[in-house]
Amino acid sequence: MTILFLFLALFALMFIGVPVAVSLGLAGSVTIMLFSPDSVRSLAIKLFETSEHYTLLAIPFFLLAGSFMTTGGVARRLIDFANACVGHIRGGLAIGAVLACMLFAALSGSSPATVAAVGSIAIAGMVRSGYPQPFAAGIITNAGTLGILIPPSVVMVVYAAATETSVGTLFMAGVIPGVMLGVALMVAIYIIAVKKNLPALPRATVREWLSAARKAVWGLLLMVIILGGIYSGMFTPTEAAAVAAVYSAFIALFVYKDMRISEAPKVVLESAKLTIMLMFIIANAMLFAHVLTTEQIPQQITAMVLEAGLQPWMFLLVVNIVLLIAGAFMEPSAIILILAPILFP
């Protein structure tokens, strides 16, 4: 009865247009007040525990790093480098956009930041070169999702906080799937480009390639600093995020000089707004997940799976279907915080 009311309240609130974060918090709060033996004070305690979670400190730093790289010209130089590498292939502009998304994802840790940074430049370039606009937009939309898989990833940080797993281990696990998906997308683009005779850029000379690489090296170096620092044990993922933020600000202001120091407060403010929005979603999703945990839903789900005798691939198929449906309504971080405590055991 409690769980039925919880989910009915959630969907009813979303149906009437209440924001997802507020819906999660209200549904969880009302359920605790009406059905749970827990005190209402447990709501405040849970929100406080969420806000002081050390792992989640990485989120504002990665978002700040992404903001500086987007505004500071790193994305444009990564796109130029990617085009110099693969632009001469049939459909090279689109393939280069995917490669640029993969590189930027390895710097920012955020899918929205990747789409905004690369898409704002690459889509216009593809359309000018004769690519259909829906095709160009679809490429960036798909390639931008690699920001979830390719480390560092904000979503992986959220998952680690929800399941108490190692962020570094998750980052390592995301490298191969992220690269494989990127390569698969490039192959699909090439096949379509050959069939539709999409244009290719002239092959870059060695001098042009070296020039593009030299301009992009400061951005590429950040990837080495973040992942190398984490896997060598020099710093934790949270500390790596802080290093990324400082490094991104440095190259944007003093190396590339694409933004003035007077513009830095605006970038910090926009990053703070995004952080507050995301943390508000996370806090309310944690509250919702707290209700599920107190009602022992994870244990019930585990018992049902064992009784049904599902094979591993069958269970993963069910999980993917659930995630597909949930993804149509909610932000990835909220989905993870709600479903991870249920499905992880």
mmCIF file of C-alpha atoms in Angstrom:
data_model
loop_
_atom_site.group_PDB
_atom_site.id
_atom_site.type_symbol
_atom_site.label_atom_id
_atom_site.label_comp_id
_atom_site.label_asym_id
_atom_site.label_seq_id
_atom_site.Cartn_x
_atom_site.Cartn_y
_atom_site.Cartn_z
ATOM 1 C CA MET A 1 0.000 0.000 0.000
ATOM 2 C CA THR A 2 2.801 2.414 0.915
ATOM 3 C CA ILE A 3 4.740 1.799 -2.295
ATOM 4 C CA LEU A 4 1.573 2.027 -4.389
ATOM 5 C CA PHE A 5 0.788 5.416 -2.863
ATOM 6 C CA LEU A 6 4.406 6.554 -3.330
ATOM 7 C CA PHE A 7 4.471 5.866 -7.066
ATOM 8 C CA LEU A 8 0.895 7.041 -7.667
ATOM 9 C CA ALA A 9 1.752 10.331 -5.961
ATOM 10 C CA LEU A 10 4.926 10.656 -8.028
ATOM 11 C CA PHE A 11 3.230 10.067 -11.387
ATOM 12 C CA ALA A 12 0.222 12.213 -10.461
ATOM 13 C CA LEU A 13 2.481 15.150 -9.610
ATOM 14 C CA MET A 14 4.495 14.766 -12.819
ATOM 15 C CA PHE A 15 1.274 14.411 -14.847
ATOM 16 C CA ILE A 16 -0.027 17.791 -13.656
ATOM 17 C CA GLY A 17 3.259 19.450 -14.588
ATOM 18 C CA VAL A 18 5.144 19.600 -11.301
ATOM 19 C CA PRO A 19 8.938 19.500 -11.946
ATOM 20 C CA VAL A 20 10.465 16.046 -11.529
ATOM 21 C CA ALA A 21 12.718 17.069 -8.624
ATOM 22 C CA VAL A 22 9.825 18.608 -6.688
ATOM 23 C CA SER A 23 7.623 15.592 -7.492
ATOM 24 C CA LEU A 24 10.223 13.221 -6.060
ATOM 25 C CA GLY A 25 10.597 15.250 -2.875
ATOM 26 C CA LEU A 26 6.867 15.771 -2.326
ATOM 27 C CA ALA A 27 5.968 12.138 -2.996
ATOM 28 C CA GLY A 28 8.652 10.932 -0.581
ATOM 29 C CA SER A 29 7.803 13.483 2.114
ATOM 30 C CA VAL A 30 4.038 12.881 2.042
ATOM 31 C CA THR A 31 4.546 9.105 2.083
ATOM 32 C CA ILE A 32 6.783 9.312 5.147
ATOM 33 C CA MET A 33 4.331 11.600 6.959
ATOM 34 C CA LEU A 34 1.305 9.387 6.223
ATOM 35 C CA PHE A 35 2.622 5.832 6.280
ATOM 36 C CA SER A 36 6.125 5.590 7.705
ATOM 37 C CA PRO A 37 6.962 5.225 11.402
ATOM 38 C CA ASP A 38 9.983 7.469 10.759
ATOM 39 C CA SER A 39 9.858 10.972 12.154
ATOM 40 C CA VAL A 40 9.496 13.899 9.777
ATOM 41 C CA ARG A 41 12.893 14.946 11.095
ATOM 42 C CA SER A 42 14.350 12.048 9.113
ATOM 43 C CA LEU A 43 13.658 14.106 5.976
ATOM 44 C CA ALA A 44 15.979 16.870 7.135
ATOM 45 C CA ILE A 45 18.588 14.348 8.253
ATOM 46 C CA LYS A 46 18.545 12.620 4.859
ATOM 47 C CA LEU A 47 18.868 15.911 2.990
ATOM 48 C CA PHE A 48 21.803 16.888 5.210
ATOM 49 C CA GLU A 49 23.509 13.520 4.665
ATOM 50 C CA THR A 50 23.144 13.985 0.915
ATOM 51 C CA SER A 51 24.641 17.464 0.964
ATOM 52 C CA GLU A 52 27.696 16.368 2.960
ATOM 53 C CA HIS A 53 28.492 13.297 0.791
ATOM 54 C CA TYR A 54 32.180 13.648 -0.098
ATOM 55 C CA THR A 55 31.907 11.872 -3.452
ATOM 56 C CA LEU A 56 29.295 14.344 -4.702
ATOM 57 C CA LEU A 57 31.783 17.197 -4.231
ATOM 58 C CA ALA A 58 33.239 16.187 -7.601
ATOM 59 C CA ILE A 59 30.073 17.309 -9.410
ATOM 60 C CA PRO A 60 30.391 21.114 -9.038
ATOM 61 C CA PHE A 61 34.081 20.975 -9.947
ATOM 62 C CA PHE A 62 33.502 18.930 -13.122
ATOM 63 C CA LEU A 63 30.646 21.239 -14.122
ATOM 64 C CA LEU A 64 32.852 24.289 -13.541
ATOM 65 C CA ALA A 65 35.624 22.731 -15.622
ATOM 66 C CA GLY A 66 33.141 22.041 -18.414
ATOM 67 C CA SER A 67 31.901 25.640 -18.320
ATOM 68 C CA PHE A 68 35.415 27.075 -18.632
ATOM 69 C CA MET A 69 36.277 24.688 -21.470
ATOM 70 C CA THR A 70 33.065 25.490 -23.339
ATOM 71 C CA THR A 71 33.559 29.251 -23.045
ATOM 72 C CA GLY A 72 37.345 29.212 -23.281
ATOM 73 C CA GLY A 73 37.709 27.785 -26.786
ATOM 74 C CA VAL A 74 38.823 24.252 -25.879
ATOM 75 C CA ALA A 75 35.911 22.675 -27.777
ATOM 76 C CA ARG A 76 36.717 24.560 -30.999
ATOM 77 C CA ARG A 77 40.346 23.436 -30.911
ATOM 78 C CA LEU A 78 39.348 19.828 -30.227
ATOM 79 C CA ILE A 79 37.000 19.932 -33.232
ATOM 80 C CA ASP A 80 39.781 21.318 -35.449
ATOM 81 C CA PHE A 81 42.111 18.556 -34.243
ATOM 82 C CA ALA A 82 39.479 15.861 -34.845
ATOM 83 C CA ASN A 83 38.805 17.176 -38.367
ATOM 84 C CA ALA A 84 42.535 17.169 -39.093
ATOM 85 C CA CYS A 85 42.636 13.496 -38.063
ATOM 86 C CA VAL A 86 39.557 12.096 -39.836
ATOM 87 C CA GLY A 87 38.062 14.922 -41.904
ATOM 88 C CA HIS A 88 39.356 13.479 -45.202
ATOM 89 C CA ILE A 89 37.243 10.330 -44.789
ATOM 90 C CA ARG A 90 33.824 10.228 -46.445
ATOM 91 C CA GLY A 91 31.506 11.817 -43.886
ATOM 92 C CA GLY A 92 34.608 13.110 -42.116
ATOM 93 C CA LEU A 93 32.959 16.171 -40.583
ATOM 94 C CA ALA A 94 30.403 13.980 -38.804
ATOM 95 C CA ILE A 95 33.044 11.434 -37.787
ATOM 96 C CA GLY A 96 35.230 14.284 -36.550
ATOM 97 C CA ALA A 97 32.305 15.610 -34.511
ATOM 98 C CA VAL A 98 31.963 12.201 -32.825
ATOM 99 C CA LEU A 99 35.698 12.116 -32.094
ATOM 100 C CA ALA A 100 35.497 15.657 -30.701
ATOM 101 C CA CYS A 101 32.569 14.610 -28.478
ATOM 102 C CA MET A 102 34.601 11.666 -27.179
ATOM 103 C CA LEU A 103 37.575 13.907 -26.402
ATOM 104 C CA PHE A 104 35.459 16.617 -24.777
ATOM 105 C CA ALA A 105 33.545 14.002 -22.763
ATOM 106 C CA ALA A 106 36.886 12.808 -21.388
ATOM 107 C CA LEU A 107 37.508 16.353 -20.159
ATOM 108 C CA SER A 108 34.149 17.631 -18.913
ATOM 109 C CA GLY A 109 32.400 14.518 -17.560
ATOM 110 C CA SER A 110 29.024 15.895 -18.656
ATOM 111 C CA SER A 111 26.800 14.954 -21.598
ATOM 112 C CA PRO A 112 24.905 18.301 -21.689
ATOM 113 C CA ALA A 113 28.209 20.207 -21.655
ATOM 114 C CA THR A 114 29.532 18.009 -24.473
ATOM 115 C CA VAL A 115 26.443 18.559 -26.625
ATOM 116 C CA ALA A 116 26.452 22.313 -25.981
ATOM 117 C CA ALA A 117 30.175 22.797 -26.566
ATOM 118 C CA VAL A 118 30.664 20.603 -29.638
ATOM 119 C CA GLY A 119 27.176 20.918 -31.104
ATOM 120 C CA SER A 120 27.183 24.714 -31.199
ATOM 121 C CA ILE A 121 30.193 24.583 -33.535
ATOM 122 C CA ALA A 122 29.999 21.234 -35.341
ATOM 123 C CA ILE A 123 26.333 21.330 -36.410
ATOM 124 C CA ALA A 124 26.732 24.692 -38.145
ATOM 125 C CA GLY A 125 29.865 23.442 -39.911
ATOM 126 C CA MET A 126 28.177 20.253 -41.118
ATOM 127 C CA VAL A 127 25.107 22.105 -42.415
ATOM 128 C CA ARG A 128 27.303 24.602 -44.301
ATOM 129 C CA SER A 129 29.134 21.684 -45.924
ATOM 130 C CA GLY A 130 25.922 20.110 -47.205
ATOM 131 C CA TYR A 131 24.937 17.699 -44.440
ATOM 132 C CA PRO A 132 21.184 17.491 -43.707
ATOM 133 C CA GLN A 133 20.444 19.416 -40.509
ATOM 134 C CA PRO A 134 18.459 16.561 -38.859
ATOM 135 C CA PHE A 135 21.378 14.211 -39.574
ATOM 136 C CA ALA A 136 23.887 16.656 -38.067
ATOM 137 C CA ALA A 137 21.734 17.214 -34.977
ATOM 138 C CA GLY A 138 21.223 13.463 -34.552
ATOM 139 C CA ILE A 139 24.972 12.851 -34.683
ATOM 140 C CA ILE A 140 25.690 15.336 -31.896
ATOM 141 C CA THR A 141 22.747 14.152 -29.794
ATOM 142 C CA ASN A 142 23.967 10.555 -29.931
ATOM 143 C CA ALA A 143 27.662 11.320 -29.561
ATOM 144 C CA GLY A 144 26.965 13.651 -26.644
ATOM 145 C CA THR A 145 25.630 10.750 -24.589
ATOM 146 C CA LEU A 146 29.158 9.319 -24.543
ATOM 147 C CA GLY A 147 29.796 11.852 -21.776
ATOM 148 C CA ILE A 148 27.991 9.450 -19.441
ATOM 149 C CA LEU A 149 30.294 6.525 -20.255
ATOM 150 C CA ILE A 150 33.704 7.992 -21.020
ATOM 151 C CA PRO A 151 35.428 8.963 -17.763
ATOM 152 C CA PRO A 152 35.352 11.234 -15.920
ATOM 153 C CA SER A 153 31.561 11.118 -15.727
ATOM 154 C CA VAL A 154 29.229 13.047 -13.434
ATOM 155 C CA VAL A 155 26.643 10.259 -13.713
ATOM 156 C CA MET A 156 29.239 7.701 -12.592
ATOM 157 C CA VAL A 157 29.977 9.881 -9.571
ATOM 158 C CA VAL A 158 26.269 9.880 -8.717
ATOM 159 C CA TYR A 159 26.095 6.084 -9.148
ATOM 160 C CA ALA A 160 29.124 5.646 -6.884
ATOM 161 C CA ALA A 161 27.470 7.811 -4.231
ATOM 162 C CA ALA A 162 24.231 5.809 -4.460
ATOM 163 C CA THR A 163 25.847 2.369 -4.259
ATOM 164 C CA GLU A 164 28.985 3.139 -2.211
ATOM 165 C CA THR A 165 31.253 1.799 -4.964
ATOM 166 C CA SER A 166 34.656 3.081 -6.067
ATOM 167 C CA VAL A 167 34.541 6.025 -8.473
ATOM 168 C CA GLY A 168 37.961 5.112 -9.875
ATOM 169 C CA THR A 169 36.816 1.562 -10.621
ATOM 170 C CA LEU A 170 33.711 2.875 -12.384
ATOM 171 C CA PHE A 171 35.845 5.231 -14.457
ATOM 172 C CA MET A 172 38.039 2.322 -15.559
ATOM 173 C CA ALA A 173 34.966 0.246 -16.427
ATOM 174 C CA GLY A 174 33.596 3.014 -18.653
ATOM 175 C CA VAL A 175 36.607 3.434 -20.943
ATOM 176 C CA ILE A 176 36.211 0.408 -23.233
ATOM 177 C CA PRO A 177 32.383 0.585 -23.642
ATOM 178 C CA GLY A 178 32.616 4.334 -24.321
ATOM 179 C CA VAL A 179 35.298 3.923 -26.976
ATOM 180 C CA MET A 180 33.473 0.962 -28.558
ATOM 181 C CA LEU A 181 30.227 2.936 -28.828
ATOM 182 C CA GLY A 182 32.093 5.889 -30.328
ATOM 183 C CA VAL A 183 33.797 3.685 -32.927
ATOM 184 C CA ALA A 184 30.488 1.948 -33.741
ATOM 185 C CA LEU A 185 28.874 5.346 -34.306
ATOM 186 C CA MET A 186 31.738 6.361 -36.604
ATOM 187 C CA VAL A 187 31.347 3.166 -38.649
ATOM 188 C CA ALA A 188 27.596 3.764 -38.989
ATOM 189 C CA ILE A 189 28.244 7.352 -40.121
ATOM 190 C CA TYR A 190 30.765 6.173 -42.715
ATOM 191 C CA ILE A 191 28.309 3.645 -44.175
ATOM 192 C CA ILE A 192 25.565 6.280 -44.411
ATOM 193 C CA ALA A 193 28.016 8.822 -45.844
ATOM 194 C CA VAL A 194 29.080 6.439 -48.607
ATOM 195 C CA LYS A 195 25.473 5.625 -49.505
ATOM 196 C CA LYS A 196 24.377 9.290 -49.505
ATOM 197 C CA ASN A 197 27.645 10.594 -50.970
ATOM 198 C CA LEU A 198 28.202 13.049 -48.128
ATOM 199 C CA PRO A 199 31.186 15.396 -48.560
ATOM 200 C CA ALA A 200 34.684 14.956 -47.179
ATOM 201 C CA LEU A 201 37.308 17.557 -46.324
ATOM 202 C CA PRO A 202 40.658 17.765 -48.127
ATOM 203 C CA ARG A 203 43.299 15.646 -46.410
ATOM 204 C CA ALA A 204 45.209 17.710 -43.865
ATOM 205 C CA THR A 205 48.922 18.102 -44.479
ATOM 206 C CA VAL A 206 51.423 17.093 -41.826
ATOM 207 C CA ARG A 207 51.978 20.769 -41.017
ATOM 208 C CA GLU A 208 48.218 21.385 -40.642
ATOM 209 C CA TRP A 209 47.862 18.311 -38.433
ATOM 210 C CA LEU A 210 50.761 19.365 -36.218
ATOM 211 C CA SER A 211 49.320 22.885 -35.971
ATOM 212 C CA ALA A 212 45.908 21.535 -34.908
ATOM 213 C CA ALA A 213 47.530 19.152 -32.420
ATOM 214 C CA ARG A 214 49.657 21.944 -30.942
ATOM 215 C CA LYS A 215 46.593 24.130 -30.404
ATOM 216 C CA ALA A 216 44.594 21.270 -28.847
ATOM 217 C CA VAL A 217 47.389 19.870 -26.681
ATOM 218 C CA TRP A 218 46.460 21.948 -23.618
ATOM 219 C CA GLY A 219 42.970 20.467 -23.652
ATOM 220 C CA LEU A 220 44.222 16.940 -24.335
ATOM 221 C CA LEU A 221 46.725 17.282 -21.503
ATOM 222 C CA LEU A 222 43.852 17.683 -19.046
ATOM 223 C CA MET A 223 42.680 14.174 -19.947
ATOM 224 C CA VAL A 224 46.105 12.817 -19.022
ATOM 225 C CA ILE A 225 46.155 14.808 -15.774
ATOM 226 C CA ILE A 226 42.692 13.636 -14.653
ATOM 227 C CA LEU A 227 42.875 9.952 -15.547
ATOM 228 C CA GLY A 228 46.612 9.594 -14.952
ATOM 229 C CA GLY A 229 46.327 11.276 -11.565
ATOM 230 C CA ILE A 230 43.428 9.059 -10.474
ATOM 231 C CA TYR A 231 44.884 5.750 -11.640
ATOM 232 C CA SER A 232 48.389 6.535 -10.368
ATOM 233 C CA GLY A 233 46.960 7.314 -6.939
ATOM 234 C CA MET A 234 48.137 10.943 -6.913
ATOM 235 C CA PHE A 235 44.643 12.165 -6.059
ATOM 236 C CA THR A 236 41.078 10.966 -5.601
ATOM 237 C CA PRO A 237 38.353 11.544 -8.234
ATOM 238 C CA THR A 238 37.014 14.456 -6.165
ATOM 239 C CA GLU A 239 40.463 16.031 -5.994
ATOM 240 C CA ALA A 240 40.884 15.361 -9.722
ATOM 241 C CA ALA A 241 37.703 17.325 -10.378
ATOM 242 C CA ALA A 242 39.085 20.283 -8.427
ATOM 243 C CA VAL A 243 42.356 20.091 -10.375
ATOM 244 C CA ALA A 244 40.369 19.991 -13.629
ATOM 245 C CA ALA A 245 38.436 23.127 -12.664
ATOM 246 C CA VAL A 246 41.590 25.105 -11.808
ATOM 247 C CA TYR A 247 43.434 23.862 -14.914
ATOM 248 C CA SER A 248 40.489 24.682 -17.206
ATOM 249 C CA ALA A 249 40.257 28.204 -15.810
ATOM 250 C CA PHE A 250 44.005 28.663 -16.281
ATOM 251 C CA ILE A 251 44.126 27.618 -19.944
ATOM 252 C CA ALA A 252 40.937 29.540 -20.795
ATOM 253 C CA LEU A 253 42.168 32.782 -19.196
ATOM 254 C CA PHE A 254 45.944 32.714 -19.631
ATOM 255 C CA VAL A 255 46.821 30.213 -22.395
ATOM 256 C CA TYR A 256 44.118 30.401 -25.062
ATOM 257 C CA LYS A 257 42.927 33.822 -23.837
ATOM 258 C CA ASP A 258 39.543 33.348 -25.537
ATOM 259 C CA MET A 259 37.849 34.860 -22.497
ATOM 260 C CA ARG A 260 38.718 37.822 -20.301
ATOM 261 C CA ILE A 261 39.164 37.699 -16.541
ATOM 262 C CA SER A 262 36.110 39.944 -16.227
ATOM 263 C CA GLU A 263 34.028 37.156 -17.835
ATOM 264 C CA ALA A 264 35.103 34.532 -15.288
ATOM 265 C CA PRO A 265 32.513 35.477 -12.611
ATOM 266 C CA LYS A 266 29.719 34.967 -15.148
ATOM 267 C CA VAL A 267 31.047 31.491 -16.010
ATOM 268 C CA VAL A 268 31.281 30.604 -12.313
ATOM 269 C CA LEU A 269 27.735 31.884 -11.720
ATOM 270 C CA GLU A 270 26.288 29.842 -14.598
ATOM 271 C CA SER A 271 28.126 26.765 -13.341
ATOM 272 C CA ALA A 272 26.778 27.398 -9.830
ATOM 273 C CA LYS A 273 23.215 27.598 -11.168
ATOM 274 C CA LEU A 274 23.657 24.272 -12.961
ATOM 275 C CA THR A 275 25.185 22.709 -9.846
ATOM 276 C CA ILE A 276 22.321 23.887 -7.630
ATOM 277 C CA MET A 277 19.758 22.515 -10.075
ATOM 278 C CA LEU A 278 21.490 19.132 -10.276
ATOM 279 C CA MET A 279 22.065 18.879 -6.520
ATOM 280 C CA PHE A 280 18.411 19.747 -5.887
ATOM 281 C CA ILE A 281 17.406 16.853 -8.142
ATOM 282 C CA ILE A 282 19.894 14.553 -6.413
ATOM 283 C CA ALA A 283 18.717 15.525 -2.911
ATOM 284 C CA ASN A 284 15.061 14.872 -3.721
ATOM 285 C CA ALA A 285 15.871 11.627 -5.522
ATOM 286 C CA MET A 286 17.848 10.469 -2.476
ATOM 287 C CA LEU A 287 14.819 11.257 -0.330
ATOM 288 C CA PHE A 288 12.617 9.174 -2.635
ATOM 289 C CA ALA A 289 15.155 6.333 -2.561
ATOM 290 C CA HIS A 290 15.212 6.552 1.257
ATOM 291 C CA VAL A 291 11.493 5.731 1.335
ATOM 292 C CA LEU A 292 12.064 2.745 -0.960
ATOM 293 C CA THR A 293 14.847 1.496 1.293
ATOM 294 C CA THR A 294 12.835 1.857 4.507
ATOM 295 C CA GLU A 295 10.050 -0.172 2.893
ATOM 296 C CA GLN A 296 12.598 -2.900 2.017
ATOM 297 C CA ILE A 297 11.855 -2.741 -1.700
ATOM 298 C CA PRO A 298 15.420 -3.791 -2.711
ATOM 299 C CA GLN A 299 15.099 -6.965 -0.655
ATOM 300 C CA GLN A 300 11.702 -7.730 -2.190
ATOM 301 C CA ILE A 301 13.029 -7.193 -5.726
ATOM 302 C CA THR A 302 16.013 -9.462 -5.008
ATOM 303 C CA ALA A 303 13.703 -12.193 -3.703
ATOM 304 C CA MET A 304 11.453 -11.894 -6.770
ATOM 305 C CA VAL A 305 14.406 -12.208 -9.160
ATOM 306 C CA LEU A 306 15.721 -15.269 -7.335
ATOM 307 C CA GLU A 307 12.288 -16.906 -7.287
ATOM 308 C CA ALA A 308 11.718 -16.201 -10.985
ATOM 309 C CA GLY A 309 15.036 -17.855 -11.848
ATOM 310 C CA LEU A 310 15.949 -15.164 -14.368
ATOM 311 C CA GLN A 311 19.144 -15.653 -16.332
ATOM 312 C CA PRO A 312 21.647 -12.751 -16.117
ATOM 313 C CA TRP A 313 20.895 -11.605 -19.674
ATOM 314 C CA MET A 314 17.153 -11.705 -18.992
ATOM 315 C CA PHE A 315 17.567 -9.590 -15.860
ATOM 316 C CA LEU A 316 19.707 -7.063 -17.760
ATOM 317 C CA LEU A 317 17.066 -6.917 -20.496
ATOM 318 C CA VAL A 318 14.378 -6.094 -17.919
ATOM 319 C CA VAL A 319 16.643 -3.441 -16.361
ATOM 320 C CA ASN A 320 17.220 -1.837 -19.770
ATOM 321 C CA ILE A 321 13.490 -1.717 -20.480
ATOM 322 C CA VAL A 322 12.832 -0.092 -17.089
ATOM 323 C CA LEU A 323 15.612 2.449 -17.696
ATOM 324 C CA LEU A 324 14.284 3.186 -21.186
ATOM 325 C CA ILE A 325 10.824 3.968 -19.819
ATOM 326 C CA ALA A 326 12.164 5.987 -16.876
ATOM 327 C CA GLY A 327 14.489 7.924 -19.180
ATOM 328 C CA ALA A 328 11.494 9.355 -21.012
ATOM 329 C CA PHE A 329 10.427 11.208 -17.855
ATOM 330 C CA MET A 330 13.452 11.794 -15.624
ATOM 331 C CA GLU A 331 17.005 13.108 -15.599
ATOM 332 C CA PRO A 332 19.708 10.363 -15.514
ATOM 333 C CA SER A 333 20.968 11.261 -12.028
ATOM 334 C CA ALA A 334 17.468 10.971 -10.562
ATOM 335 C CA ILE A 335 16.904 7.606 -12.258
ATOM 336 C CA ILE A 336 20.161 6.233 -10.899
ATOM 337 C CA LEU A 337 19.500 7.412 -7.355
ATOM 338 C CA ILE A 338 16.026 5.845 -7.385
ATOM 339 C CA LEU A 339 16.754 2.566 -9.172
ATOM 340 C CA ALA A 340 20.350 1.823 -8.127
ATOM 341 C CA PRO A 341 19.443 0.993 -4.494
ATOM 342 C CA ILE A 342 16.681 -1.278 -5.826
ATOM 343 C CA LEU A 343 18.551 -3.071 -8.616
ATOM 344 C CA PHE A 344 22.147 -3.029 -7.361
ATOM 345 C CA PRO A 345 21.690 -5.762 -4.687
#
